[in-house]
Amino acid sequence: MSAHENMEHAEHAEHAAHSNKKIALLIAVLALFLAFSETLGKSAQTSALNFQIEASNLWNFFQAKNIRRTLTIVATETAKVDQATTSDEARKAALAKQIEEWTKTAARYRSEPEAGNGKGEGTVELARRAKEKEAERDIALNKYHYFEFASAALQIGIVLCSAAVITGMMLLVWIAGGAGVLGILLMGMGLFFPHVHLLPGAH
């Protein structure tokens, strides 16, 4: 080989090495964001499961309170009928006292805002709290979906970068960069705008 050809080969090798360093740096950046995305995704998934459990517990508590309230109301109505049909004044007085107590109990089952350290444990408060937990669960699920799609985009970017090193096709690097940018944007949506529903499966 001539000196000129040797120089061309050396320049080509140097250019390839320089390009490979840039690609390696891009892979490192994509891998860093991938690690963040997967960690945040797992955290969001755990939060969603916890919120779902809390919501289910509150709805179960709501059902139990609602059943007790319904039974109390039925007993009150039955006592009112007995009171209206009896001629025994002592029994009427006793029924009146019982009706008053049951009416207060039914009202307490419906709304008890001071119970549960001020969170409320009547059916009204329990339903509100359960819906709040469901809303928090939906937001956490939105975050999880954003981070999952972000991780997929970043993984695709890494694969394309690896293919670019093997094939020398710089177009793959540009596509990988685009996938990386998309992944970072999706991460940003999950972090700062989880209420926005852009992805399938979002709530």
mmCIF file of C-alpha atoms in Angstrom:
data_model
loop_
_atom_site.group_PDB
_atom_site.id
_atom_site.type_symbol
_atom_site.label_atom_id
_atom_site.label_comp_id
_atom_site.label_asym_id
_atom_site.label_seq_id
_atom_site.Cartn_x
_atom_site.Cartn_y
_atom_site.Cartn_z
ATOM 1 C CA MET A 1 0.000 0.000 0.000
ATOM 2 C CA SER A 2 1.183 3.523 -0.777
ATOM 3 C CA ALA A 3 1.832 6.114 1.885
ATOM 4 C CA HIS A 4 -1.244 8.008 0.707
ATOM 5 C CA GLU A 5 -3.457 4.910 1.118
ATOM 6 C CA ASN A 6 -1.990 4.242 4.544
ATOM 7 C CA MET A 7 -2.780 7.822 5.552
ATOM 8 C CA GLU A 8 -6.348 7.466 4.271
ATOM 9 C CA HIS A 9 -6.806 4.239 6.234
ATOM 10 C CA ALA A 10 -5.391 5.895 9.346
ATOM 11 C CA GLU A 11 -7.710 8.888 8.947
ATOM 12 C CA HIS A 12 -10.669 6.588 8.393
ATOM 13 C CA ALA A 13 -9.800 4.549 11.478
ATOM 14 C CA GLU A 14 -9.343 7.732 13.504
ATOM 15 C CA HIS A 15 -12.701 9.056 12.285
ATOM 16 C CA ALA A 16 -14.395 5.727 13.100
ATOM 17 C CA ALA A 17 -12.827 5.709 16.574
ATOM 18 C CA HIS A 18 -13.964 9.302 17.150
ATOM 19 C CA SER A 19 -17.508 8.416 15.999
ATOM 20 C CA ASN A 20 -17.538 5.336 18.206
ATOM 21 C CA LYS A 21 -16.559 7.453 21.215
ATOM 22 C CA LYS A 22 -19.503 9.764 20.535
ATOM 23 C CA ILE A 23 -21.828 6.789 20.160
ATOM 24 C CA ALA A 24 -20.478 5.283 23.392
ATOM 25 C CA LEU A 25 -21.145 8.583 25.152
ATOM 26 C CA LEU A 26 -24.704 8.625 23.773
ATOM 27 C CA ILE A 27 -25.221 5.043 24.969
ATOM 28 C CA ALA A 28 -23.985 6.035 28.429
ATOM 29 C CA VAL A 29 -26.408 8.987 28.559
ATOM 30 C CA LEU A 30 -29.314 6.847 27.369
ATOM 31 C CA ALA A 31 -28.442 4.143 29.912
ATOM 32 C CA LEU A 32 -28.352 6.749 32.700
ATOM 33 C CA PHE A 33 -31.826 8.037 31.834
ATOM 34 C CA LEU A 34 -33.032 4.433 31.430
ATOM 35 C CA ALA A 35 -31.926 3.668 34.992
ATOM 36 C CA PHE A 36 -33.814 6.724 36.278
ATOM 37 C CA SER A 37 -36.898 5.838 34.240
ATOM 38 C CA GLU A 38 -37.054 2.242 35.438
ATOM 39 C CA THR A 39 -36.539 3.259 39.080
ATOM 40 C CA LEU A 40 -39.262 5.896 38.850
ATOM 41 C CA GLY A 41 -41.562 3.428 37.066
ATOM 42 C CA LYS A 42 -41.207 0.827 39.813
ATOM 43 C CA SER A 43 -41.840 3.482 42.453
ATOM 44 C CA ALA A 44 -44.988 4.671 40.656
ATOM 45 C CA GLN A 45 -46.217 1.092 40.273
ATOM 46 C CA THR A 46 -45.732 0.440 44.003
ATOM 47 C CA SER A 47 -47.575 3.663 44.853
ATOM 48 C CA ALA A 48 -50.477 2.702 42.580
ATOM 49 C CA LEU A 49 -50.793 -0.687 44.297
ATOM 50 C CA ASN A 50 -50.702 0.926 47.749
ATOM 51 C CA PHE A 51 -53.374 3.480 46.796
ATOM 52 C CA GLN A 52 -55.542 0.676 45.378
ATOM 53 C CA ILE A 53 -55.272 -1.286 48.639
ATOM 54 C CA GLU A 54 -56.144 1.819 50.679
ATOM 55 C CA ALA A 55 -59.135 2.582 48.438
ATOM 56 C CA SER A 56 -60.390 -1.017 48.730
ATOM 57 C CA ASN A 57 -60.060 -0.929 52.511
ATOM 58 C CA LEU A 58 -62.012 2.328 52.676
ATOM 59 C CA TRP A 59 -64.773 0.976 50.425
ATOM 60 C CA ASN A 60 -65.007 -2.147 52.625
ATOM 61 C CA PHE A 61 -65.285 0.075 55.696
ATOM 62 C CA PHE A 62 -67.921 2.126 53.858
ATOM 63 C CA GLN A 63 -69.963 -1.008 53.065
ATOM 64 C CA ALA A 64 -69.819 -2.189 56.679
ATOM 65 C CA LYS A 65 -70.922 1.217 57.973
ATOM 66 C CA ASN A 66 -73.664 1.449 55.346
ATOM 67 C CA ILE A 67 -75.048 -1.988 56.291
ATOM 68 C CA ARG A 68 -75.090 -1.052 59.984
ATOM 69 C CA ARG A 69 -76.801 2.250 59.149
ATOM 70 C CA THR A 70 -79.429 0.480 57.027
ATOM 71 C CA LEU A 71 -80.152 -2.043 59.803
ATOM 72 C CA THR A 72 -80.447 0.792 62.322
ATOM 73 C CA ILE A 73 -82.893 2.667 60.062
ATOM 74 C CA VAL A 74 -84.985 -0.491 59.592
ATOM 75 C CA ALA A 75 -85.060 -1.063 63.364
ATOM 76 C CA THR A 76 -86.074 2.578 63.885
ATOM 77 C CA GLU A 77 -88.960 2.314 61.416
ATOM 78 C CA THR A 78 -90.107 -0.927 63.049
ATOM 79 C CA ALA A 79 -90.022 0.731 66.469
ATOM 80 C CA LYS A 80 -92.076 3.642 65.119
ATOM 81 C CA VAL A 81 -94.731 1.215 63.927
ATOM 82 C CA ASP A 82 -94.744 -0.508 67.336
ATOM 83 C CA GLN A 83 -94.993 2.869 69.043
ATOM 84 C CA ALA A 84 -97.970 3.860 66.927
ATOM 85 C CA THR A 85 -99.851 0.613 67.544
ATOM 86 C CA THR A 86 -99.265 0.140 71.279
ATOM 87 C CA SER A 87 -101.510 1.586 73.967
ATOM 88 C CA ASP A 88 -98.995 1.018 76.770
ATOM 89 C CA GLU A 89 -97.650 4.478 77.698
ATOM 90 C CA ALA A 90 -94.556 3.073 79.393
ATOM 91 C CA ARG A 91 -93.746 1.058 76.274
ATOM 92 C CA LYS A 92 -94.348 4.132 74.087
ATOM 93 C CA ALA A 93 -91.895 6.138 76.190
ATOM 94 C CA ALA A 94 -89.303 3.361 76.029
ATOM 95 C CA LEU A 95 -89.738 3.071 72.253
ATOM 96 C CA ALA A 96 -89.456 6.849 71.864
ATOM 97 C CA LYS A 97 -86.146 6.812 73.735
ATOM 98 C CA GLN A 98 -84.902 3.883 71.631
ATOM 99 C CA ILE A 99 -85.996 5.598 68.393
ATOM 100 C CA GLU A 100 -84.112 8.745 69.384
ATOM 101 C CA GLU A 101 -80.928 6.763 70.111
ATOM 102 C CA TRP A 102 -81.160 4.806 66.861
ATOM 103 C CA THR A 103 -81.791 7.989 64.877
ATOM 104 C CA LYS A 104 -78.635 9.541 66.345
ATOM 105 C CA THR A 105 -76.694 6.360 65.640
ATOM 106 C CA ALA A 106 -77.867 6.285 62.003
ATOM 107 C CA ALA A 107 -76.883 9.947 61.611
ATOM 108 C CA ARG A 108 -73.455 9.189 63.084
ATOM 109 C CA TYR A 109 -72.985 6.262 60.690
ATOM 110 C CA ARG A 110 -73.770 8.629 57.807
ATOM 111 C CA SER A 111 -71.424 11.434 58.863
ATOM 112 C CA GLU A 112 -68.764 11.342 61.555
ATOM 113 C CA PRO A 113 -66.210 13.980 60.509
ATOM 114 C CA GLU A 114 -64.325 14.079 63.813
ATOM 115 C CA ALA A 115 -63.554 10.323 63.855
ATOM 116 C CA GLY A 116 -60.363 8.783 62.480
ATOM 117 C CA ASN A 117 -58.137 11.613 63.704
ATOM 118 C CA GLY A 118 -60.276 14.153 61.910
ATOM 119 C CA LYS A 119 -60.371 12.250 58.598
ATOM 120 C CA GLY A 120 -63.978 11.189 59.154
ATOM 121 C CA GLU A 121 -65.440 7.704 59.356
ATOM 122 C CA GLY A 122 -69.084 8.164 58.360
ATOM 123 C CA THR A 123 -70.273 6.804 55.012
ATOM 124 C CA VAL A 124 -70.029 10.297 53.491
ATOM 125 C CA GLU A 125 -66.415 10.771 54.597
ATOM 126 C CA LEU A 126 -65.387 7.193 53.774
ATOM 127 C CA ALA A 127 -66.746 7.474 50.215
ATOM 128 C CA ARG A 128 -64.914 10.783 49.740
ATOM 129 C CA ARG A 129 -61.647 9.367 51.086
ATOM 130 C CA ALA A 130 -61.943 6.234 48.920
ATOM 131 C CA LYS A 131 -62.494 8.352 45.784
ATOM 132 C CA GLU A 132 -59.469 10.493 46.685
ATOM 133 C CA LYS A 133 -57.320 7.358 46.961
ATOM 134 C CA GLU A 134 -58.639 6.138 43.610
ATOM 135 C CA ALA A 135 -57.693 9.480 42.050
ATOM 136 C CA GLU A 136 -54.180 9.182 43.519
ATOM 137 C CA ARG A 137 -53.995 5.610 42.197
ATOM 138 C CA ASP A 138 -54.926 6.781 38.695
ATOM 139 C CA ILE A 139 -52.231 9.466 38.756
ATOM 140 C CA ALA A 140 -49.644 6.923 39.922
ATOM 141 C CA LEU A 141 -50.709 4.576 37.100
ATOM 142 C CA ASN A 142 -50.336 7.414 34.583
ATOM 143 C CA LYS A 143 -46.808 8.013 35.882
ATOM 144 C CA TYR A 144 -46.054 4.309 35.602
ATOM 145 C CA HIS A 145 -47.243 4.190 31.981
ATOM 146 C CA TYR A 146 -45.180 7.254 31.049
ATOM 147 C CA PHE A 147 -42.045 5.763 32.629
ATOM 148 C CA GLU A 148 -42.673 2.385 30.968
ATOM 149 C CA PHE A 149 -42.939 3.966 27.509
ATOM 150 C CA ALA A 150 -39.918 6.156 28.287
ATOM 151 C CA SER A 151 -37.893 3.056 29.207
ATOM 152 C CA ALA A 152 -38.927 1.359 25.968
ATOM 153 C CA ALA A 153 -37.861 4.391 23.889
ATOM 154 C CA LEU A 154 -34.509 4.612 25.696
ATOM 155 C CA GLN A 155 -33.881 0.871 25.246
ATOM 156 C CA ILE A 156 -34.611 1.205 21.534
ATOM 157 C CA GLY A 157 -32.132 4.086 21.391
ATOM 158 C CA ILE A 158 -29.419 1.967 23.015
ATOM 159 C CA VAL A 159 -30.051 -0.924 20.597
ATOM 160 C CA LEU A 160 -29.858 1.414 17.605
ATOM 161 C CA CYS A 161 -26.601 2.907 18.882
ATOM 162 C CA SER A 162 -25.132 -0.586 19.213
ATOM 163 C CA ALA A 163 -26.254 -1.369 15.658
ATOM 164 C CA ALA A 164 -24.621 1.862 14.458
ATOM 165 C CA VAL A 165 -21.274 0.816 15.952
ATOM 166 C CA ILE A 166 -21.458 -2.498 14.105
ATOM 167 C CA THR A 167 -22.738 -1.197 10.767
ATOM 168 C CA GLY A 168 -21.215 2.278 10.738
ATOM 169 C CA MET A 169 -24.574 3.746 9.689
ATOM 170 C CA MET A 170 -24.761 7.181 11.278
ATOM 171 C CA LEU A 171 -28.459 7.438 10.388
ATOM 172 C CA LEU A 172 -29.089 4.916 13.170
ATOM 173 C CA VAL A 173 -27.366 7.239 15.632
ATOM 174 C CA TRP A 174 -29.702 10.086 14.690
ATOM 175 C CA ILE A 175 -32.736 7.813 15.063
ATOM 176 C CA ALA A 176 -31.354 6.627 18.423
ATOM 177 C CA GLY A 177 -30.957 10.240 19.509
ATOM 178 C CA GLY A 178 -34.570 10.899 18.531
ATOM 179 C CA ALA A 179 -35.725 7.861 20.532
ATOM 180 C CA GLY A 180 -33.702 9.129 23.477
ATOM 181 C CA VAL A 181 -35.268 12.579 23.289
ATOM 182 C CA LEU A 182 -38.719 10.973 23.126
ATOM 183 C CA GLY A 183 -37.881 8.872 26.180
ATOM 184 C CA ILE A 184 -36.713 11.913 28.135
ATOM 185 C CA LEU A 185 -39.869 13.833 27.152
ATOM 186 C CA LEU A 186 -42.025 10.931 28.358
ATOM 187 C CA MET A 187 -40.093 10.901 31.634
ATOM 188 C CA GLY A 188 -40.787 14.620 31.976
ATOM 189 C CA MET A 189 -44.499 14.002 31.418
ATOM 190 C CA GLY A 190 -44.483 11.342 34.113
ATOM 191 C CA LEU A 191 -42.670 13.613 36.561
ATOM 192 C CA PHE A 192 -44.378 16.945 35.950
ATOM 193 C CA PHE A 193 -47.640 16.321 34.039
ATOM 194 C CA PRO A 194 -49.020 12.941 35.173
ATOM 195 C CA HIS A 195 -52.581 14.316 34.973
ATOM 196 C CA VAL A 196 -52.296 14.661 31.182
ATOM 197 C CA HIS A 197 -53.585 11.516 29.447
ATOM 198 C CA LEU A 198 -51.643 10.937 26.237
ATOM 199 C CA LEU A 199 -50.866 7.225 26.394
ATOM 200 C CA PRO A 200 -52.994 4.082 26.018
ATOM 201 C CA GLY A 201 -53.974 2.698 29.402
ATOM 202 C CA ALA A 202 -53.885 6.150 31.033
ATOM 203 C CA HIS A 203 -56.684 7.095 33.423
#
